[in-house]
Coordinates of C-alpha atoms in Angstrom, one line a residue:
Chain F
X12 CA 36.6 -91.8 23.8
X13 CA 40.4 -92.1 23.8
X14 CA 43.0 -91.9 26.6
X15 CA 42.4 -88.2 26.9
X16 CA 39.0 -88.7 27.5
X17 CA 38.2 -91.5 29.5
X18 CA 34.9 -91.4 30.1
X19 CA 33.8 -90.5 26.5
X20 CA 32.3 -87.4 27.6
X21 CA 30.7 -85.1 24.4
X22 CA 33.3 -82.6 22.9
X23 CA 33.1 -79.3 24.0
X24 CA 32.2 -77.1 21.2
X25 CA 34.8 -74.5 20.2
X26 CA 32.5 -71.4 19.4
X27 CA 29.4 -70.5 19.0
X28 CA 28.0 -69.1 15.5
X29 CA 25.2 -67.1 14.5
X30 CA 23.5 -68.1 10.7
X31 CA 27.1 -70.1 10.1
X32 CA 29.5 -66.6 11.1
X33 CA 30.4 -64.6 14.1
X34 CA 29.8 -61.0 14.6
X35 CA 26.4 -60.7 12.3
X36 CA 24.6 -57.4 11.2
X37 CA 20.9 -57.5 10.7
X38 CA 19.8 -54.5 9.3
X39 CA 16.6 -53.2 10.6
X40 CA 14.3 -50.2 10.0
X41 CA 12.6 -48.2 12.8
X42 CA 9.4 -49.0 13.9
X43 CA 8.5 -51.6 12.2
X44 CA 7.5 -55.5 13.2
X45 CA 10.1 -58.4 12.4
X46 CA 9.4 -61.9 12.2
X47 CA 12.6 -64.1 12.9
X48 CA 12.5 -67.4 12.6
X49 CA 15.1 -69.1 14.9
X50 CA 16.8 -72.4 14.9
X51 CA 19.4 -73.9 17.0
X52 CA 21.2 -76.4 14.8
X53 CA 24.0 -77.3 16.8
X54 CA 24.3 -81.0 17.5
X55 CA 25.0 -80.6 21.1
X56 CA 24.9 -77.5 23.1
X57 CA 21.6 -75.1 24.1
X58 CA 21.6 -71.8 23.8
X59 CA 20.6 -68.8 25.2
X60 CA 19.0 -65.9 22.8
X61 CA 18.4 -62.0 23.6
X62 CA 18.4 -59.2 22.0
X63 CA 19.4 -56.2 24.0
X64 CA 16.7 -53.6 24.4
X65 CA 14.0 -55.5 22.8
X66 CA 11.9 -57.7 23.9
X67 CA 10.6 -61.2 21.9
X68 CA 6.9 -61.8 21.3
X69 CA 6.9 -66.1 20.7
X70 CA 4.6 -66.7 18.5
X71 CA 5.4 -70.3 17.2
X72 CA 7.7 -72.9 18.7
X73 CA 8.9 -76.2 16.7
X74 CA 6.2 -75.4 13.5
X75 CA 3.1 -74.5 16.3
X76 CA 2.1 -71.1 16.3
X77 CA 1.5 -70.3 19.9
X78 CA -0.3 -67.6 21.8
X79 CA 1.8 -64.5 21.5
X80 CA 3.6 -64.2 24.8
X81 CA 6.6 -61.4 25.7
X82 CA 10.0 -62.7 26.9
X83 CA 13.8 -61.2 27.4
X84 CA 15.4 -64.2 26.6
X85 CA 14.7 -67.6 25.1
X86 CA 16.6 -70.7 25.6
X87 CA 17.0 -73.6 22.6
X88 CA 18.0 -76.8 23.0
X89 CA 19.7 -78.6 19.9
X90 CA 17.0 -78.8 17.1
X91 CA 14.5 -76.5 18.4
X92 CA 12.9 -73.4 16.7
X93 CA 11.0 -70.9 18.1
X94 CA 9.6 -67.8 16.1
X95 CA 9.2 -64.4 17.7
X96 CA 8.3 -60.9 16.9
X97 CA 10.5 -58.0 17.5
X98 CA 8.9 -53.8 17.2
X99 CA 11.8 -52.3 16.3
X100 CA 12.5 -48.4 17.8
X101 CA 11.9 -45.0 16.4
X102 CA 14.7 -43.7 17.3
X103 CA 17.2 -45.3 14.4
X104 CA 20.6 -43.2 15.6
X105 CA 21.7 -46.8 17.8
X106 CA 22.4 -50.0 17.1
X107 CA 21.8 -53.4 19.8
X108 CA 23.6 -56.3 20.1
X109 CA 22.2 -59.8 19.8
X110 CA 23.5 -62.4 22.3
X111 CA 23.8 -66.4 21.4
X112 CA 25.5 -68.0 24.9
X113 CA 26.4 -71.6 25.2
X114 CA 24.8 -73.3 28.2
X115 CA 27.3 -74.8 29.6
X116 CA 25.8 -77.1 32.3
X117 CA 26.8 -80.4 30.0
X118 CA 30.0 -79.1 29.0
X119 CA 32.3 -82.1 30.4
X120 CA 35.7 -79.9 30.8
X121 CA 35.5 -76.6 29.6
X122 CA 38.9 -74.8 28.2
X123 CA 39.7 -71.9 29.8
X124 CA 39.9 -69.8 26.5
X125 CA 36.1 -71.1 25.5
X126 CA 34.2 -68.0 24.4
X127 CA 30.4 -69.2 24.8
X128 CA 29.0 -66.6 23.5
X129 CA 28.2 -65.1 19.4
X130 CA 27.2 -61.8 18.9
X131 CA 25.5 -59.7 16.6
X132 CA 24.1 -57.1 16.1
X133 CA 20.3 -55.0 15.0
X134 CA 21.7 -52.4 12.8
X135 CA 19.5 -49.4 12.5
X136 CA 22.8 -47.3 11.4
X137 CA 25.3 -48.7 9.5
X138 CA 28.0 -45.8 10.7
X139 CA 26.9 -45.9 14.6
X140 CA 29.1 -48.1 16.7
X141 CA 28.0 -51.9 17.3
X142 CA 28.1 -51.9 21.4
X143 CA 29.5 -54.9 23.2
X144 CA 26.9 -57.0 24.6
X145 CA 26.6 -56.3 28.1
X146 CA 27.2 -58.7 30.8
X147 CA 24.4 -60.6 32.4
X148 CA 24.6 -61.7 36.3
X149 CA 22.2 -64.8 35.7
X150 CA 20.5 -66.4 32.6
X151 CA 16.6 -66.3 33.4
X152 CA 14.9 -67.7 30.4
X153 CA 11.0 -68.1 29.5
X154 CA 9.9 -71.4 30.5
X155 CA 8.3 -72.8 26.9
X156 CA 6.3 -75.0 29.1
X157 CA 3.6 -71.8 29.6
X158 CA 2.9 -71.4 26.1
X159 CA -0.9 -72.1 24.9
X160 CA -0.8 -73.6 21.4
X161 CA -2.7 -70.5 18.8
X162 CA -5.1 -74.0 17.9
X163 CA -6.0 -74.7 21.3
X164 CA -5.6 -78.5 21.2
X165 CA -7.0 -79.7 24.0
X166 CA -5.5 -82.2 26.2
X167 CA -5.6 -85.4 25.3
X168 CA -7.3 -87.2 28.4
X169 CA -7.1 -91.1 28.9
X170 CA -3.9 -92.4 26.8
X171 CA -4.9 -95.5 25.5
X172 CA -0.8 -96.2 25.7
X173 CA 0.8 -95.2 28.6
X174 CA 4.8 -96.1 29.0
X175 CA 7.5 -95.1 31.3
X176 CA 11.0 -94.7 30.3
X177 CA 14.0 -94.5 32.9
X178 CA 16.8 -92.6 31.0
X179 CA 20.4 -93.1 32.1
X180 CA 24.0 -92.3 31.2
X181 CA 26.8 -95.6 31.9
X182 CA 29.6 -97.4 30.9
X183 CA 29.7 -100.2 29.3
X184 CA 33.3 -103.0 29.5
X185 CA 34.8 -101.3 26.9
X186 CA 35.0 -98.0 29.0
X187 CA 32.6 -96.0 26.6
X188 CA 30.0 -94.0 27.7
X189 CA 26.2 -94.8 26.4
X190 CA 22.5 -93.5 27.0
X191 CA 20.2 -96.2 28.2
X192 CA 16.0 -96.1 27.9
X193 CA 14.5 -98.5 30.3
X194 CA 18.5 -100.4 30.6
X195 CA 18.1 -101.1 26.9
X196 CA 20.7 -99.3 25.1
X197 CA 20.4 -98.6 21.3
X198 CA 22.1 -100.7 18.8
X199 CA 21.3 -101.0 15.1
X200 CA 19.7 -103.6 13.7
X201 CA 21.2 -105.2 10.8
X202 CA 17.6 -104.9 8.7
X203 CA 15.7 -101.0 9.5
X204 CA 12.6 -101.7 11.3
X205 CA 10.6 -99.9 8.3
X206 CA 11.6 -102.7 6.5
X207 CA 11.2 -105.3 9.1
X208 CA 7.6 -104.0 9.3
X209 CA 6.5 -103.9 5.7
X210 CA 7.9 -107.6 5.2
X211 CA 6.7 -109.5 8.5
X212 CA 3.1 -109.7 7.6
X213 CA 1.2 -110.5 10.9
X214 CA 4.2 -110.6 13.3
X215 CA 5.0 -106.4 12.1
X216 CA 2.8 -105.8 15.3
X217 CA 5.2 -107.9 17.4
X218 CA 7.4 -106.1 19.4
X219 CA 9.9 -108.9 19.7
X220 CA 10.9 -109.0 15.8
X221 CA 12.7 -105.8 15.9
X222 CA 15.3 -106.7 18.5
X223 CA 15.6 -105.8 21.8
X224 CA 18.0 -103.2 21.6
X225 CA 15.9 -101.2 19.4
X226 CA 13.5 -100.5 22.3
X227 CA 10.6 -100.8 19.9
X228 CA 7.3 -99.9 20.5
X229 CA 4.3 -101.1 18.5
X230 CA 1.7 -98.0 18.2
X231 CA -1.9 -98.6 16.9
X232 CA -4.0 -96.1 14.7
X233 CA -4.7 -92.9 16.6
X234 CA -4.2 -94.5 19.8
X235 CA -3.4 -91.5 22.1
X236 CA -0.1 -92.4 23.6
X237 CA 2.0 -91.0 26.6
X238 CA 5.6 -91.1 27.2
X239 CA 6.7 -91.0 31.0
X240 CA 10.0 -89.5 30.9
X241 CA 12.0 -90.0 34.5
X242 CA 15.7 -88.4 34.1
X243 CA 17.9 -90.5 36.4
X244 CA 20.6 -88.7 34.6
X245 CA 21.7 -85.4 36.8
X246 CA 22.3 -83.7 32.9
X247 CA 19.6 -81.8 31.5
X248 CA 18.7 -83.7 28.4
X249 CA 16.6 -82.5 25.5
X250 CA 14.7 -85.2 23.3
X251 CA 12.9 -85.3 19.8
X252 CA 10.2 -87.3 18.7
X253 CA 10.4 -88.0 14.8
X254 CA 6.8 -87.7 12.5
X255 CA 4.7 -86.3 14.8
X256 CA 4.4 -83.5 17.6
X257 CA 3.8 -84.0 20.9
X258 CA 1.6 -82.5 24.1
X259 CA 4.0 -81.2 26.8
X260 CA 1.7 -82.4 29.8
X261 CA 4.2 -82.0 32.7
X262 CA 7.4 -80.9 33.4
X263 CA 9.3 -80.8 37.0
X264 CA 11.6 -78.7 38.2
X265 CA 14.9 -80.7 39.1
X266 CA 15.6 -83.3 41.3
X267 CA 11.7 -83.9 41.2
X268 CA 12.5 -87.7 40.5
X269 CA 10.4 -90.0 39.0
X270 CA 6.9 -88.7 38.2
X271 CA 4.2 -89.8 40.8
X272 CA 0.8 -89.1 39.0
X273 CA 0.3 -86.3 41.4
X274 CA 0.0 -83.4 38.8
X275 CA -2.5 -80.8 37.7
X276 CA -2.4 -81.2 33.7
X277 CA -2.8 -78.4 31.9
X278 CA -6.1 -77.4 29.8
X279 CA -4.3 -76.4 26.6
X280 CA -0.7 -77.8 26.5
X281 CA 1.9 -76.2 25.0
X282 CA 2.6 -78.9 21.7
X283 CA 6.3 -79.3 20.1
X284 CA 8.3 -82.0 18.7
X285 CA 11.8 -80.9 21.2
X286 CA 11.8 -80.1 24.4
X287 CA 13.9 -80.9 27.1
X288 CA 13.6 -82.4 30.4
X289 CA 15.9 -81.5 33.7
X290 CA 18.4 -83.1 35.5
X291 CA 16.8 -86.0 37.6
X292 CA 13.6 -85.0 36.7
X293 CA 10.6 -85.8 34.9
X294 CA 8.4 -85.5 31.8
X295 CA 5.3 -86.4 30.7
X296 CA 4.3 -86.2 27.3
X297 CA 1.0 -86.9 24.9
X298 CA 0.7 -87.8 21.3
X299 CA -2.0 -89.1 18.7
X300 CA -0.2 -92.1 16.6
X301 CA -1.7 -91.1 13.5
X302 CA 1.1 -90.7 10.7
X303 CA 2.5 -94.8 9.8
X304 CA 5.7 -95.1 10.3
X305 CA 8.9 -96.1 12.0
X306 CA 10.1 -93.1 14.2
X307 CA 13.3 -92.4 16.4
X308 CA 12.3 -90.8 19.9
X309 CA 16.0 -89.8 20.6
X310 CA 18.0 -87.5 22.0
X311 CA 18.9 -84.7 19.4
X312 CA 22.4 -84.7 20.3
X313 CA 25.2 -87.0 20.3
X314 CA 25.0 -90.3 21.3
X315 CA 21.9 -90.4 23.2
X316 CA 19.4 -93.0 23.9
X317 CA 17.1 -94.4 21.2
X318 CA 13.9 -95.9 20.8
X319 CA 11.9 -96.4 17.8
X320 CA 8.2 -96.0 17.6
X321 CA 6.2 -98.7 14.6
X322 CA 2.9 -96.8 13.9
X323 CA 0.2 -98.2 12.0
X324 CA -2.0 -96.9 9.7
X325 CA -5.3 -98.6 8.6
X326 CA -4.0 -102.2 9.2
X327 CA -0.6 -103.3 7.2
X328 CA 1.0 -101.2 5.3
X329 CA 0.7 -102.4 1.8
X330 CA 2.7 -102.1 -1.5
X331 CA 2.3 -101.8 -5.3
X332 CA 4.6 -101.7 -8.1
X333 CA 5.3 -98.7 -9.3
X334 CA 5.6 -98.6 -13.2
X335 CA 8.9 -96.9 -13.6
X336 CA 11.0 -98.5 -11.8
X337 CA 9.1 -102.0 -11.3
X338 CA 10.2 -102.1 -7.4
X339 CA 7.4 -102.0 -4.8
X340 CA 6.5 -99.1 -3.5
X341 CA 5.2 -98.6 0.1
X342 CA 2.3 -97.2 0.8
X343 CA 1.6 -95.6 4.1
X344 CA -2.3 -95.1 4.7
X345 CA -2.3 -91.4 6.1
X346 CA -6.3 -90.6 7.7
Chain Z
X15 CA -3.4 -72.5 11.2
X16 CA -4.9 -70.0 12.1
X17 CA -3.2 -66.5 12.4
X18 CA -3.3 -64.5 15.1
X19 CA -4.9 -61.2 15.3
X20 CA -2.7 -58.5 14.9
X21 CA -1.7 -55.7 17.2
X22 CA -2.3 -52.4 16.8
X23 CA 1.5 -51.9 15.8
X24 CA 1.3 -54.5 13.0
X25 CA 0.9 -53.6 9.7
X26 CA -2.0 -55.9 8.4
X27 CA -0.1 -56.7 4.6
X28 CA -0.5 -60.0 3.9
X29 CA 2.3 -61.7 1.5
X30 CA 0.4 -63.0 -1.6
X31 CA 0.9 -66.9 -3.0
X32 CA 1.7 -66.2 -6.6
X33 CA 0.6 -69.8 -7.4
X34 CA -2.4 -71.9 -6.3
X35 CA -0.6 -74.9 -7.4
X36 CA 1.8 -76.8 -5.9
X37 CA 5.3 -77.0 -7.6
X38 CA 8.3 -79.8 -8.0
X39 CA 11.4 -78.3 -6.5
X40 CA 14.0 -80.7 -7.5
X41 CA 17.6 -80.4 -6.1
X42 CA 21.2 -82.3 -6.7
X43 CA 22.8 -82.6 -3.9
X44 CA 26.4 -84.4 -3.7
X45 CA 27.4 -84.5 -0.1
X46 CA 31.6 -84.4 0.6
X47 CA 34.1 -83.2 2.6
X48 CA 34.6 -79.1 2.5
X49 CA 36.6 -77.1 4.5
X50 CA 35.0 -74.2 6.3
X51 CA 36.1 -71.2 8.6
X52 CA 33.2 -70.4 10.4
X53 CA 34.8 -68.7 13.7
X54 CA 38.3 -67.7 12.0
X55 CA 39.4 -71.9 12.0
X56 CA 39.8 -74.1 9.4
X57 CA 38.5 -77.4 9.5
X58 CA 37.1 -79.7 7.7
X59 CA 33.3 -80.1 7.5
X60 CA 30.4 -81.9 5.7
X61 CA 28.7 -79.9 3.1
X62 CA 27.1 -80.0 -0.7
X63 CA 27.8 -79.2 -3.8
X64 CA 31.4 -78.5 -2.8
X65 CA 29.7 -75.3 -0.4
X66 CA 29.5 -75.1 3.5
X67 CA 27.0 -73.3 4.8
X68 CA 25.0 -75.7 2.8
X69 CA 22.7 -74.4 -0.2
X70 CA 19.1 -73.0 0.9
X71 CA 16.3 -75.4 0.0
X72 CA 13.3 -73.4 -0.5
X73 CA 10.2 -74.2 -0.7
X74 CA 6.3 -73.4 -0.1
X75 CA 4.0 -75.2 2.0
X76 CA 2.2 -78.0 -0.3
X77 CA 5.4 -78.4 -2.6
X78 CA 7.0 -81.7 -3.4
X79 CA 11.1 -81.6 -2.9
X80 CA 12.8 -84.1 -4.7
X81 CA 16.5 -84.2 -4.1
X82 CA 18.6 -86.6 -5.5
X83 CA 21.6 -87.1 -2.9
X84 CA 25.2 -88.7 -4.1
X85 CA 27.5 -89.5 -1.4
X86 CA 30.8 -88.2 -2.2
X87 CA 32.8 -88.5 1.3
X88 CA 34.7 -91.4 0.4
X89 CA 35.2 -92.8 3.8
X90 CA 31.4 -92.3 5.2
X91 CA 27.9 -93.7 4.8
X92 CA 25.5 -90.6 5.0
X93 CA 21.6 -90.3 5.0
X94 CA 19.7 -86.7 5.4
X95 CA 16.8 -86.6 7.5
X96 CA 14.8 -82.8 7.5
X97 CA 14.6 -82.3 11.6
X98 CA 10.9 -80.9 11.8
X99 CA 9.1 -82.4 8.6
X100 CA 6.5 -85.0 9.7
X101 CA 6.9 -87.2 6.6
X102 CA 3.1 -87.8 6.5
X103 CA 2.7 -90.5 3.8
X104 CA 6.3 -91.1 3.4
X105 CA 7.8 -92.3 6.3
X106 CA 10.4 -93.9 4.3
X107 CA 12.4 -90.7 3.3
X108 CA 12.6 -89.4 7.0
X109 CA 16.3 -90.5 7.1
X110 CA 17.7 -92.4 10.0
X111 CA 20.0 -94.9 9.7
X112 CA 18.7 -98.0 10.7
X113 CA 15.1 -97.5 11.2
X114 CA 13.7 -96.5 7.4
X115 CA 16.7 -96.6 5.7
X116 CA 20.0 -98.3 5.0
X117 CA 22.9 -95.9 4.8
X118 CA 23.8 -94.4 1.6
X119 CA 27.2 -95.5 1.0
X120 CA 30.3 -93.9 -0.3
X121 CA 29.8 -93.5 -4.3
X122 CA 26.2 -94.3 -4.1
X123 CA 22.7 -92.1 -4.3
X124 CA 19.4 -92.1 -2.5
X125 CA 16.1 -89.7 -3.5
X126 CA 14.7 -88.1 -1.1
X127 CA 10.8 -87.1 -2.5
X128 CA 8.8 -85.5 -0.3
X129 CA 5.7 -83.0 0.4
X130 CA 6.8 -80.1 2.7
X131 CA 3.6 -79.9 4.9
X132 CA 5.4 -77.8 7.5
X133 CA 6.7 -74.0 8.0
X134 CA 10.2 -73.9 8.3
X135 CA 13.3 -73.4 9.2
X136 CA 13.7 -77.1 8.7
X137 CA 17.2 -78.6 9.6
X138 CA 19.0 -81.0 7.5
X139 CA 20.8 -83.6 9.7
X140 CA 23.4 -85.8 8.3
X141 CA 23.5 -89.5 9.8
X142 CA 27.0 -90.1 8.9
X143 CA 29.1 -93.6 10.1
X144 CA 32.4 -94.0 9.4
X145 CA 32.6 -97.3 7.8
X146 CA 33.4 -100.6 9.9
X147 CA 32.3 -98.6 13.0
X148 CA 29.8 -99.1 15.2
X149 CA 29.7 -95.5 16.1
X150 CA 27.2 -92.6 14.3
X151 CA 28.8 -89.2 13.8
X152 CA 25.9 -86.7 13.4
X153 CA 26.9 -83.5 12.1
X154 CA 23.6 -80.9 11.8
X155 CA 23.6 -78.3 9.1
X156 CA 21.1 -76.4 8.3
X157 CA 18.8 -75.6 5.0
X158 CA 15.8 -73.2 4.9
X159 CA 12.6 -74.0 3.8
X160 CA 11.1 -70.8 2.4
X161 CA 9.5 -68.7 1.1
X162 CA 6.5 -70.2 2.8
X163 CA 3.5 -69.1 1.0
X164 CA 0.9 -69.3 3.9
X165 CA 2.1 -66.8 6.2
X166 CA 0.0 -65.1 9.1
X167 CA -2.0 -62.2 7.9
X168 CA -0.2 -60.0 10.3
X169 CA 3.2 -61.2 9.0
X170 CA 5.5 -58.1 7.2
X171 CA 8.5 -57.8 6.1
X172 CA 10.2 -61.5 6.0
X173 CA 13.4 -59.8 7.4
X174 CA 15.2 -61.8 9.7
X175 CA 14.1 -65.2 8.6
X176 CA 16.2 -68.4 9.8
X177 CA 18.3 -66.3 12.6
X178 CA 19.9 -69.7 13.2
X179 CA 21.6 -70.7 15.9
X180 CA 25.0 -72.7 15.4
X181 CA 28.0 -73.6 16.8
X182 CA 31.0 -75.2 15.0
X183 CA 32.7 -78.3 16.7
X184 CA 36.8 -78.3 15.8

C-alpha cells in the first residue's frame, strides 16, 4: 500500500514466463504421446494454457489422476497442477505455439504496455518458423469441476463437521486492504498453533487457546468435514487447503450467492487440494481429517484470508526424545 | 493409484524403478538474494545456492528429502513449505510461518526431513517477512520432484515434464 496505491490492491505482474523464460522450444517427435506435467507457480495471477492444434487429455489434477477427459484449453489458478496428454502429429514439417495468458479479471490497474501472455512453442523442426500464436476472441476453458477422480472416491455423505465461511475483501483504519473469513482476519500468533497444540495437554482441543484471529478449527480423527465457501467478494478467488485433498462437491456459477443446500451432489467428485471459487459465489467442499496436524486453508496468493485447521490423530499427539539431539520429538499418529 | 488403461495410440512401455528401496536425498540449500532476468529485466529475486531458477529437487515416490536450509537474505525471516506434499506424519516440516513453525531467521538454519509420498511437480514457497513487519511477502519458486518411479503403465517418454507456469513480479 503506499500513496500510489491507496487501496493496497495486489501488484500487477509484469510478464508472464513459461519454465522461468519467455519464448520456450519443446522439442517433440511425431506421433508419439507426451505427458506434461504443468504447474502454475505464480503467486498471484491464473492462467490460461493451450496449445495450438492439439488438444489436452487431463489425466491428473493437483497429484489425482483423473478420468482422461479432452479439452482446448485449461485454466490454473496460482499453485495448481494439472497433467495432460498430448498425441503429437505425423506430419513433423510444422511447428505450434504454446499459449500461457494472464487472466486478468483481478488485475487492480493494468498498464497499458502489459503483455499477458508467454509463448512457446512444440518444435517438430528446428529450421521451420515458430508461428505467432493466434488470436483468440474469448477464453473458454474446461471446467475442472467435471472431472471423475481415476480412484472413484465416492462422495463423502453426512459430514460429521459442517462449517460456513463468509469470505471478504476490506479496509481496515490504517487504509490497508485485508481478506476476512467469517469477519475474522488473520493475524499471527506469537506461539504457532503446532506448538500451542503439542504443549496444552487437554485444552489443545479448545478452540479458544489459539486466538481468535487465527480462525482455528479443532478437527477430530477421520471426522468427514465440509467447508461452506460463500464469496461475498465480487473477485474470483482460488484457495488451498494444506495436508490433505479435498472433495469438490459444488460449485456455482457467479453471482449464485450464498449456497442454499439446494444442490444435486455429484456421485464421484472431482478431488484436489486448489481450486477456485467465483466471484460472489459459492463452494462446497469435503474432506476426511485424517493426517494430525496444524494446516493453513488460505488463499494461495497474496495476502488472503487464513484459517488454520488442528487435526488430531489417535488422541494427543505425543513426544519422545530423540537420542541425537536430546530435544523432543513430535510424533504425529498417522492411521 | 491406479493407471489408466491405455489407448490404442499409447505405447504400453512402462519406465522401470531401478531400486526397490527407498533412498535419502539430502540437499543444502542457503536461501539469498539473486538477481534474475527472466523476461529481459533485472531484478532482484529469492533464490538458492546463489542460482535463480532454483535447483531441481528430485526425488522418487517413497524417498526421504532432507534439506538443510540456511537463511542468507540478511534482512528476511524465510521458511519453505513444498505446495502439494501432504506431510503425513510430519506436520511439523510443512512450513508456514506461524502455524508449525517459527520463522527461520537471518543467519540461522532449519531441516526440513521429509517422505515425498506424492507425484510431483511440487512447488517450493518461500514464507518470507521482512523483519519488524507485520506483513508476509510470499514469493513462489518452483523445484521438481522427479523422476517419479511409479509412473502409469501407459506413461512414455517423460518429455515435457514440469511445463511450469510462472510469471515474474518487478
Amino acid at each position: 500500500m503506499s500513496y500510489a496505491n491507496p487501496t493496497g490492491a495486489e501488484p500487477v505482474p509484469k510478464s508472464a514466463l513459461m519454465n522461468d523464460t519467455q519464448n520456450l522450444d519443446i522439442k517433440v517427435e511425431p506421433s508419439k504421446t507426451y505427458m506434461f506435467r504443468i504447474i502454475n507457480m505464480g503467486a498471484f495471477a491464473g492462467q490460461y494454457l493451450w496449445f495450438e492444434g492439439h488438444t489436452m487429455k487431463i489425466v491428473e489434477v493437483d497429484g489425482i489422476y483423473t478420468e482422461a477427459v479432452e479439452a482446448d484449453m485449461i485454466y490454473l489458478t496460482a499453485a495448481q497442477r494439472y497433467s495432460v496428454l498430448i498425441t503429437t502429429k505425423a506430419d513433423a514439417s510444422s511447428n505450434f505455439a504454446i499459449v500461457g495468458s494472464m487472466d486478468q479479471d483481478l488485475f487492480d490497474v493494468v498498464p497499458a504496455d502489459l503483455n499477458p501472455n508467454v509463448t512457446g512453442w512444440l518444435v517438430y523442426s528446428g529450421s521451420a518458423p515458430r508461428p505467432a500464436p493466434a488470436l483468440v476472441d474469448e477464453f473458454e476453458p474446461f471446467d475442472d469441476f467435471t472431472l471423475v477422480p481415476y480412484d472413484k472416491l465416492p462422495l463423502y455423505t453426512d459430514p460429521d463437521y459442517s462449517f460456513e465461511l463468509r469470505v471478504e475483501m476490506n479496509n481496515l483504519g490504517d487504509g490497508a486492504n485485508y481478506a476476512w473469513f467469517n469477519n475474522i482476519t488473520y493475524v499471527r500468533p506469537k506461539v504457532n498453533t503446532l506448538y500451542t497444540a503439542l504443549t496444552s495437554g487437554n485444552l489443545a482441543t479448545n478452540p479458544a487457546i489459539y486466538g481468535d484471529h487465527t480462525n482455528s478449527f479443532v478437527l477430530e480423527k477421520d471426522q468427514v468435514v465440509e467447508i461452506v465457501l460463500d464469496n461475498m467478494d465480487p473477485g474470483k478467488h482460488p484457495f488451498h487447503l494444506h495436508g490433505h485433498a479435498f472433495q469438490t462437491v459444488v460449485r456455482s456459477e457467479e453471482e449464485a450467492g450464498d449456497y442454499m443446500y439446494n444442490e444435486t451432489l455429484p456421485a464421484y467428485p472431482m478431488r484436489r487440494d486448489t481450486v477456485m471459487v467465483r466471484p460472489n459465489g459459492n463452494l462446497v467442499l469435503r474432506f476426511k481429517a485424517d493426517n494430525p496436524g496444524t494446516f493453513l486453508y488460505r488463499c494461495p496468493s497474496l495476502s488472503l484470508p487464513l484459517l488454520v485447521l488442528v487435526s488430531f490423530g489417535c488422541g494427543m499427539f505425543r513426544t519422545k526424545p530423540t537420542s541425537s539431539s536430546g530435544r523432543d520429538t513430535p510424533i504425529f499418529d498417522v492411521p | 493409484m491406479a493407471p489408466p488403461s491405455a489407448g490404442s495410440t499409447l505405447v504400453t512401455l512402462c519406465l522401470l524403478s531401478s531400486s526397490a528401496l527407498a533412498a535419502i536425498v539430502n540437499y543444502d540449500f542457503n536461501i539469498s538474494w539473486v538477481t534474475a532476468q527472466p523476461d529481459g529485466f533485472s531484478r532482484p529475486t529469492i533464490g538458492i545456492n546463489g542460482e535463480w531458477p532454483i535447483p531441481q529437487i528430485t526425488a522418487n515416490v517413497g524417498d526421504r528429502v532432507i534439506i538443510n536450509v540456511v537463511n542468507g537474505l540478511g534482512n528476511q525471516t524465510t521458511s519453505l513449505h513444498f505446495h502439494g506434499l501432504y506431510m503425513n506424519g510430519t506436520p511439523h516440516m510443512d512450513g508456514p510461518v506461524s502455524v508449525t513453525q517459527c520463522a527461520i531467521p537471518p543467519g540461522g538454519s532449519f531441516v526440513y526431513d521429509f517422505h515425498v509420498s506424492w507425484i510431483g511437480p511440487i512447488a517450493v514457497a518461500y514464507y518470507s517477512m521482512p523483519l519488524d513487519q507485520p506483513t508476509g511477502n510470499l514469493l513462489v519458486s518452483f523445484a521438481r520432484l522427479g523422476p517419479i518411479s511409479r509412473w502409469p503403465s501407459w506413461c512414455t517418454h517423460r518429455q515435457g515434464s514440469g511445463l511450469a507456469i510462472q510469471r515474474s513480479v518487478r
